[in-house]
mmCIF file with all atom_site columns, C-alpha atoms in Angstrom:
data_model
loop_
_atom_site.group_PDB
_atom_site.id
_atom_site.type_symbol
_atom_site.label_atom_id
_atom_site.label_alt_id
_atom_site.label_comp_id
_atom_site.label_asym_id
_atom_site.label_entity_id
_atom_site.label_seq_id
_atom_site.pdbx_PDB_ins_code
_atom_site.Cartn_x
_atom_site.Cartn_y
_atom_site.Cartn_z
_atom_site.occupancy
_atom_site.B_iso_or_equiv
_atom_site.pdbx_formal_charge
_atom_site.auth_seq_id
_atom_site.auth_comp_id
_atom_site.auth_asym_id
_atom_site.auth_atom_id
_atom_site.pdbx_PDB_model_num
ATOM 1   C CA . MET A 1 1   ? 135.980 94.044  142.124 1.00 0.00 ? 15  MET A CA 1
ATOM 2   C CA . ASN A 1 2   ? 136.617 97.341  141.359 1.00 0.00 ? 16  ASN A CA 1
ATOM 3   C CA . GLU A 1 3   ? 135.897 99.635  144.709 1.00 0.00 ? 17  GLU A CA 1
ATOM 4   C CA . GLN A 1 4   ? 135.221 103.518 144.609 1.00 0.00 ? 18  GLN A CA 1
ATOM 5   C CA . THR A 1 5   ? 134.934 105.808 146.865 1.00 0.00 ? 19  THR A CA 1
ATOM 6   C CA . MET A 1 6   ? 131.853 108.472 146.111 1.00 0.00 ? 20  MET A CA 1
ATOM 7   C CA . SER A 1 7   ? 131.815 112.087 147.051 1.00 0.00 ? 21  SER A CA 1
ATOM 8   C CA . GLY A 1 8   ? 129.394 114.687 145.615 1.00 0.00 ? 22  GLY A CA 1
ATOM 9   C CA . MET A 1 9   ? 126.068 115.110 147.267 1.00 0.00 ? 23  MET A CA 1
ATOM 10  C CA . SER A 1 10  ? 124.065 111.685 147.017 1.00 0.00 ? 24  SER A CA 1
ATOM 11  C CA . ASP A 1 11  ? 120.209 112.198 146.499 1.00 0.00 ? 25  ASP A CA 1
ATOM 12  C CA . SER A 1 12  ? 119.990 110.758 149.718 1.00 0.00 ? 26  SER A CA 1
ATOM 13  C CA . ALA A 1 13  ? 122.062 113.104 151.925 1.00 0.00 ? 27  ALA A CA 1
ATOM 14  C CA . PHE A 1 14  ? 120.238 113.609 155.404 1.00 0.00 ? 28  PHE A CA 1
ATOM 15  C CA . ALA A 1 15  ? 119.619 116.413 157.128 1.00 0.00 ? 29  ALA A CA 1
ATOM 16  C CA . SER A 1 16  ? 121.634 117.982 159.887 1.00 0.00 ? 30  SER A CA 1
ATOM 17  C CA . GLY A 1 17  ? 121.039 121.023 162.228 1.00 0.00 ? 31  GLY A CA 1
ATOM 18  C CA . ALA A 1 18  ? 119.203 123.976 160.466 1.00 0.00 ? 32  ALA A CA 1
ATOM 19  C CA . GLY A 1 19  ? 118.177 123.169 157.164 1.00 0.00 ? 33  GLY A CA 1
ATOM 20  C CA . ALA A 1 20  ? 122.551 122.258 156.414 1.00 0.00 ? 34  ALA A CA 1
ATOM 21  C CA . TYR A 1 21  ? 123.088 118.866 154.965 1.00 0.00 ? 35  TYR A CA 1
ATOM 22  C CA . VAL A 1 22  ? 125.822 116.650 155.367 1.00 0.00 ? 36  VAL A CA 1
ATOM 23  C CA . GLN A 1 23  ? 127.472 114.312 152.961 1.00 0.00 ? 37  GLN A CA 1
ATOM 24  C CA . PRO A 1 24  ? 126.807 110.721 153.819 1.00 0.00 ? 38  PRO A CA 1
ATOM 25  C CA . LEU A 1 25  ? 129.805 108.038 153.681 1.00 0.00 ? 39  LEU A CA 1
ATOM 26  C CA . VAL A 1 26  ? 129.291 106.580 150.336 1.00 0.00 ? 40  VAL A CA 1
ATOM 27  C CA . ARG A 1 27  ? 131.656 103.499 149.370 1.00 0.00 ? 41  ARG A CA 1
ATOM 28  C CA . ALA A 1 28  ? 130.828 101.656 146.294 1.00 0.00 ? 42  ALA A CA 1
ATOM 29  C CA . GLY A 1 29  ? 132.076 97.741  144.185 1.00 0.00 ? 43  GLY A CA 1
ATOM 30  C CA . GLN A 1 30  ? 131.678 96.585  141.021 1.00 0.00 ? 44  GLN A CA 1
ATOM 31  C CA . PHE A 1 31  ? 131.855 92.699  140.986 1.00 0.00 ? 45  PHE A CA 1
ATOM 32  C CA . THR A 1 32  ? 131.706 90.271  138.052 1.00 0.00 ? 46  THR A CA 1
ATOM 33  C CA . GLY A 1 33  ? 129.777 87.373  139.379 1.00 0.00 ? 47  GLY A CA 1
ATOM 34  C CA . GLU A 1 34  ? 133.250 85.473  139.182 1.00 0.00 ? 48  GLU A CA 1
ATOM 35  C CA . PRO A 1 35  ? 134.131 83.206  142.434 1.00 0.00 ? 49  PRO A CA 1
ATOM 36  C CA . GLY A 1 36  ? 134.628 84.710  145.795 1.00 0.00 ? 50  GLY A CA 1
ATOM 37  C CA . CYS A 1 37  ? 132.499 87.897  144.843 1.00 0.00 ? 51  CYS A CA 1
ATOM 38  C CA . ILE A 1 38  ? 130.158 87.152  147.416 1.00 0.00 ? 52  ILE A CA 1
ATOM 39  C CA . ALA A 1 39  ? 132.678 87.385  150.006 1.00 0.00 ? 53  ALA A CA 1
ATOM 40  C CA . GLU A 1 40  ? 134.425 90.619  148.274 1.00 0.00 ? 54  GLU A CA 1
ATOM 41  C CA . ALA A 1 41  ? 131.061 92.382  148.881 1.00 0.00 ? 55  ALA A CA 1
ATOM 42  C CA . ARG A 1 42  ? 131.120 91.274  152.794 1.00 0.00 ? 56  ARG A CA 1
ATOM 43  C CA . MET A 1 43  ? 134.618 92.538  153.078 1.00 0.00 ? 57  MET A CA 1
ATOM 44  C CA . LEU A 1 44  ? 134.018 96.161  151.463 1.00 0.00 ? 58  LEU A CA 1
ATOM 45  C CA . ALA A 1 45  ? 130.755 96.177  154.062 1.00 0.00 ? 59  ALA A CA 1
ATOM 46  C CA . ASP A 1 46  ? 132.715 95.284  156.782 1.00 0.00 ? 60  ASP A CA 1
ATOM 47  C CA . ARG A 1 47  ? 135.632 98.086  156.218 1.00 0.00 ? 61  ARG A CA 1
ATOM 48  C CA . PHE A 1 48  ? 132.473 100.448 155.310 1.00 0.00 ? 62  PHE A CA 1
ATOM 49  C CA . LEU A 1 49  ? 130.693 100.316 158.751 1.00 0.00 ? 63  LEU A CA 1
ATOM 50  C CA . GLN A 1 50  ? 134.044 100.198 160.784 1.00 0.00 ? 64  GLN A CA 1
ATOM 51  C CA . GLN A 1 51  ? 134.609 103.487 158.823 1.00 0.00 ? 65  GLN A CA 1
ATOM 52  C CA . LEU A 1 52  ? 131.588 104.654 159.598 1.00 0.00 ? 66  LEU A CA 1
ATOM 53  C CA . GLU A 1 53  ? 132.030 103.682 163.183 1.00 0.00 ? 67  GLU A CA 1
ATOM 54  C CA . ALA A 1 54  ? 134.876 105.614 163.457 1.00 0.00 ? 68  ALA A CA 1
ATOM 55  C CA . GLU A 1 55  ? 134.293 108.858 161.703 1.00 0.00 ? 69  GLU A CA 1
ATOM 56  C CA . TRP A 1 56  ? 130.387 109.637 162.147 1.00 0.00 ? 70  TRP A CA 1
ATOM 57  C CA . LEU A 1 57  ? 130.775 107.359 165.687 1.00 0.00 ? 71  LEU A CA 1
ATOM 58  C CA . ALA A 1 58  ? 127.506 105.226 164.297 1.00 0.00 ? 72  ALA A CA 1
ATOM 59  C CA . ASP A 1 59  ? 126.602 102.560 166.850 1.00 0.00 ? 73  ASP A CA 1
ATOM 60  C CA . VAL A 1 60  ? 125.627 99.511  164.647 1.00 0.00 ? 74  VAL A CA 1
ATOM 61  C CA . GLY A 1 61  ? 126.169 97.124  167.433 1.00 0.00 ? 75  GLY A CA 1
ATOM 62  C CA . GLU A 1 62  ? 127.415 93.602  166.746 1.00 0.00 ? 76  GLU A CA 1
ATOM 63  C CA . ARG A 1 63  ? 124.012 91.979  165.781 1.00 0.00 ? 77  ARG A CA 1
ATOM 64  C CA . ARG A 1 64  ? 122.992 94.761  163.715 1.00 0.00 ? 78  ARG A CA 1
ATOM 65  C CA . ARG A 1 65  ? 126.388 94.307  161.307 1.00 0.00 ? 79  ARG A CA 1
ATOM 66  C CA . GLY A 1 66  ? 125.382 90.773  161.530 1.00 0.00 ? 80  GLY A CA 1
ATOM 67  C CA . ASP A 1 67  ? 122.533 91.877  160.015 1.00 0.00 ? 81  ASP A CA 1
ATOM 68  C CA . LEU A 1 68  ? 124.023 93.962  157.163 1.00 0.00 ? 82  LEU A CA 1
ATOM 69  C CA . LEU A 1 69  ? 126.302 91.356  155.866 1.00 0.00 ? 83  LEU A CA 1
ATOM 70  C CA . LEU A 1 70  ? 123.815 88.932  155.893 1.00 0.00 ? 84  LEU A CA 1
ATOM 71  C CA . VAL A 1 71  ? 121.785 91.211  154.111 1.00 0.00 ? 85  VAL A CA 1
ATOM 72  C CA . VAL A 1 72  ? 124.581 91.542  151.354 1.00 0.00 ? 86  VAL A CA 1
ATOM 73  C CA . SER A 1 73  ? 125.065 88.491  150.300 1.00 0.00 ? 87  SER A CA 1
ATOM 74  C CA . GLU A 1 74  ? 121.732 88.107  150.194 1.00 0.00 ? 88  GLU A CA 1
ATOM 75  C CA . LEU A 1 75  ? 121.395 90.649  147.414 1.00 0.00 ? 89  LEU A CA 1
ATOM 76  C CA . VAL A 1 76  ? 124.408 90.088  145.857 1.00 0.00 ? 90  VAL A CA 1
ATOM 77  C CA . THR A 1 77  ? 123.502 86.562  145.333 1.00 0.00 ? 91  THR A CA 1
ATOM 78  C CA . ASN A 1 78  ? 120.592 87.238  143.945 1.00 0.00 ? 92  ASN A CA 1
ATOM 79  C CA . ALA A 1 79  ? 122.419 89.853  141.503 1.00 0.00 ? 93  ALA A CA 1
ATOM 80  C CA . GLU A 1 80  ? 124.561 87.375  140.588 1.00 0.00 ? 94  GLU A CA 1
ATOM 81  C CA . ARG A 1 81  ? 122.069 84.429  140.004 1.00 0.00 ? 95  ARG A CA 1
ATOM 82  C CA . HIS A 1 82  ? 119.988 86.648  138.151 1.00 0.00 ? 96  HIS A CA 1
ATOM 83  C CA . SER A 1 83  ? 121.703 89.726  136.121 1.00 0.00 ? 97  SER A CA 1
ATOM 84  C CA . HIS A 1 84  ? 123.581 88.951  132.529 1.00 0.00 ? 98  HIS A CA 1
ATOM 85  C CA . GLY A 1 85  ? 126.575 91.020  133.716 1.00 0.00 ? 99  GLY A CA 1
ATOM 86  C CA . PRO A 1 86  ? 128.763 92.921  136.494 1.00 0.00 ? 100 PRO A CA 1
ATOM 87  C CA . TYR A 1 87  ? 126.872 94.374  139.481 1.00 0.00 ? 101 TYR A CA 1
ATOM 88  C CA . LEU A 1 88  ? 127.107 97.780  141.974 1.00 0.00 ? 102 LEU A CA 1
ATOM 89  C CA . LEU A 1 89  ? 127.076 97.017  145.577 1.00 0.00 ? 103 LEU A CA 1
ATOM 90  C CA . GLU A 1 90  ? 127.309 100.770 146.696 1.00 0.00 ? 104 GLU A CA 1
ATOM 91  C CA . LEU A 1 91  ? 127.097 101.642 150.848 1.00 0.00 ? 105 LEU A CA 1
ATOM 92  C CA . GLU A 1 92  ? 125.936 104.983 151.995 1.00 0.00 ? 106 GLU A CA 1
ATOM 93  C CA . GLY A 1 93  ? 125.422 105.740 155.945 1.00 0.00 ? 107 GLY A CA 1
ATOM 94  C CA . THR A 1 94  ? 125.341 108.486 158.403 1.00 0.00 ? 108 THR A CA 1
ATOM 95  C CA . ASP A 1 95  ? 125.703 108.173 162.198 1.00 0.00 ? 109 ASP A CA 1
ATOM 96  C CA . ARG A 1 96  ? 121.528 107.384 162.125 1.00 0.00 ? 110 ARG A CA 1
ATOM 97  C CA . GLN A 1 97  ? 120.903 105.519 159.024 1.00 0.00 ? 111 GLN A CA 1
ATOM 98  C CA . VAL A 1 98  ? 122.895 102.430 156.097 1.00 0.00 ? 112 VAL A CA 1
ATOM 99  C CA . MET A 1 99  ? 121.304 101.943 152.780 1.00 0.00 ? 113 MET A CA 1
ATOM 100 C CA . VAL A 1 100 ? 122.471 98.814  151.012 1.00 0.00 ? 114 VAL A CA 1
ATOM 101 C CA . THR A 1 101 ? 121.731 98.898  147.426 1.00 0.00 ? 115 THR A CA 1
ATOM 102 C CA . VAL A 1 102 ? 122.655 96.699  144.744 1.00 0.00 ? 116 VAL A CA 1
ATOM 103 C CA . TYR A 1 103 ? 121.826 97.532  140.946 1.00 0.00 ? 117 TYR A CA 1
ATOM 104 C CA . ASP A 1 104 ? 122.216 94.779  138.289 1.00 0.00 ? 118 ASP A CA 1
ATOM 105 C CA . SER A 1 105 ? 121.547 94.500  134.653 1.00 0.00 ? 119 SER A CA 1
ATOM 106 C CA . SER A 1 106 ? 118.093 92.657  134.972 1.00 0.00 ? 120 SER A CA 1
ATOM 107 C CA . ALA A 1 107 ? 115.185 94.216  134.768 1.00 0.00 ? 121 ALA A CA 1
ATOM 108 C CA . THR A 1 108 ? 113.184 91.529  136.955 1.00 0.00 ? 122 THR A CA 1
ATOM 109 C CA . LEU A 1 109 ? 111.691 92.787  140.066 1.00 0.00 ? 123 LEU A CA 1
ATOM 110 C CA . PRO A 1 110 ? 112.810 90.587  142.985 1.00 0.00 ? 124 PRO A CA 1
ATOM 111 C CA . ARG A 1 111 ? 109.435 88.707  143.954 1.00 0.00 ? 125 ARG A CA 1
ATOM 112 C CA . ARG A 1 112 ? 109.511 87.673  147.541 1.00 0.00 ? 126 ARG A CA 1
ATOM 113 C CA . PHE A 1 113 ? 107.376 84.359  148.444 1.00 0.00 ? 127 PHE A CA 1
ATOM 114 C CA . GLU A 1 114 ? 104.743 83.902  150.938 1.00 0.00 ? 128 GLU A CA 1
ATOM 115 C CA . ARG A 1 115 ? 106.507 82.591  154.046 1.00 0.00 ? 129 ARG A CA 1
ATOM 116 C CA . ASP A 1 116 ? 106.857 78.623  153.821 1.00 0.00 ? 130 ASP A CA 1
ATOM 117 C CA . PRO A 1 117 ? 109.514 76.697  156.323 1.00 0.00 ? 131 PRO A CA 1
ATOM 118 C CA . GLY A 1 118 ? 108.756 73.469  153.639 1.00 0.00 ? 132 GLY A CA 1
ATOM 119 C CA . ARG A 1 119 ? 110.287 74.851  150.361 1.00 0.00 ? 133 ARG A CA 1
ATOM 120 C CA . LEU A 1 120 ? 113.767 75.184  149.537 1.00 0.00 ? 134 LEU A CA 1
ATOM 121 C CA . GLY A 1 121 ? 115.037 77.915  148.144 1.00 0.00 ? 135 GLY A CA 1
ATOM 122 C CA . GLY A 1 122 ? 113.877 81.151  147.868 1.00 0.00 ? 136 GLY A CA 1
ATOM 123 C CA . HIS A 1 123 ? 113.787 82.821  150.850 1.00 0.00 ? 137 HIS A CA 1
ATOM 124 C CA . GLY A 1 124 ? 116.330 85.522  150.083 1.00 0.00 ? 138 GLY A CA 1
ATOM 125 C CA . LEU A 1 125 ? 114.121 87.839  149.729 1.00 0.00 ? 139 LEU A CA 1
ATOM 126 C CA . GLU A 1 126 ? 112.255 87.048  153.498 1.00 0.00 ? 140 GLU A CA 1
ATOM 127 C CA . ILE A 1 127 ? 115.681 87.048  155.132 1.00 0.00 ? 141 ILE A CA 1
ATOM 128 C CA . VAL A 1 128 ? 116.272 90.739  153.872 1.00 0.00 ? 142 VAL A CA 1
ATOM 129 C CA . HIS A 1 129 ? 113.213 92.098  154.255 1.00 0.00 ? 143 HIS A CA 1
ATOM 130 C CA . ALA A 1 130 ? 112.876 90.915  157.891 1.00 0.00 ? 144 ALA A CA 1
ATOM 131 C CA . LEU A 1 131 ? 116.177 91.931  158.748 1.00 0.00 ? 145 LEU A CA 1
ATOM 132 C CA . CYS A 1 132 ? 116.344 95.749  157.529 1.00 0.00 ? 146 CYS A CA 1
ATOM 133 C CA . ASP A 1 133 ? 113.830 98.551  158.326 1.00 0.00 ? 147 ASP A CA 1
ATOM 134 C CA . ARG A 1 134 ? 113.012 98.885  154.863 1.00 0.00 ? 148 ARG A CA 1
ATOM 135 C CA . LEU A 1 135 ? 113.397 97.787  151.408 1.00 0.00 ? 149 LEU A CA 1
ATOM 136 C CA . THR A 1 136 ? 112.533 98.556  147.838 1.00 0.00 ? 150 THR A CA 1
ATOM 137 C CA . SER A 1 137 ? 113.554 97.679  144.423 1.00 0.00 ? 151 SER A CA 1
ATOM 138 C CA . GLU A 1 138 ? 113.016 99.562  141.201 1.00 0.00 ? 152 GLU A CA 1
ATOM 139 C CA . ARG A 1 139 ? 113.990 99.617  137.487 1.00 0.00 ? 153 ARG A CA 1
ATOM 140 C CA . VAL A 1 140 ? 116.515 102.170 136.411 1.00 0.00 ? 154 VAL A CA 1
ATOM 141 C CA . PRO A 1 141 ? 117.103 102.725 132.683 1.00 0.00 ? 155 PRO A CA 1
ATOM 142 C CA . VAL A 1 142 ? 120.107 99.108  133.220 1.00 0.00 ? 156 VAL A CA 1
ATOM 143 C CA . GLY A 1 143 ? 118.246 96.846  134.520 1.00 0.00 ? 157 GLY A CA 1
ATOM 144 C CA . LYS A 1 144 ? 117.115 97.207  138.175 1.00 0.00 ? 158 LYS A CA 1
ATOM 145 C CA . ARG A 1 145 ? 117.806 99.119  141.868 1.00 0.00 ? 159 ARG A CA 1
ATOM 146 C CA . VAL A 1 146 ? 117.487 96.908  144.983 1.00 0.00 ? 160 VAL A CA 1
ATOM 147 C CA . ARG A 1 147 ? 117.589 99.086  148.134 1.00 0.00 ? 161 ARG A CA 1
ATOM 148 C CA . ALA A 1 148 ? 117.741 97.666  151.422 1.00 0.00 ? 162 ALA A CA 1
ATOM 149 C CA . VAL A 1 149 ? 117.637 100.558 154.383 1.00 0.00 ? 163 VAL A CA 1
ATOM 150 C CA . PHE A 1 150 ? 118.837 100.053 158.394 1.00 0.00 ? 164 PHE A CA 1
ATOM 151 C CA . ASP A 1 151 ? 117.636 102.858 161.179 1.00 0.00 ? 165 ASP A CA 1
ATOM 152 C CA . LEU A 1 152 ? 120.425 102.764 163.662 1.00 0.00 ? 166 LEU A CA 1
#
């Protein structure tokens, strides 16, 4: 994994006060898909949430932390299974919101299946959708971006 601290204004900087912008906390890691990458992504996300709580005084809570880590696992697992190359996990947050974004090389957008408890597999996106507040996916020049947003 190649972990980075991102700097500069994000396209989703959050407003604070009268028109002033505050730069959110951003961390990113690139993963190759080798064994252990999913655990590394979860550890990156856990360290990110600890830093968000310390620096932004974000009230994440244990349940929300568990939800965020599960969503990281699901999105990274999907990227690992469906792309042909490395993938990038980006975490961005303030005291009000956390965004979990995964970029991968596959241009095929994820498909959410209808709820079916009898179906074996294919429940990842259903789980992500149930846990986050908003979920988007879109094609980007090198593949796709899937973003889960959590309001704190």
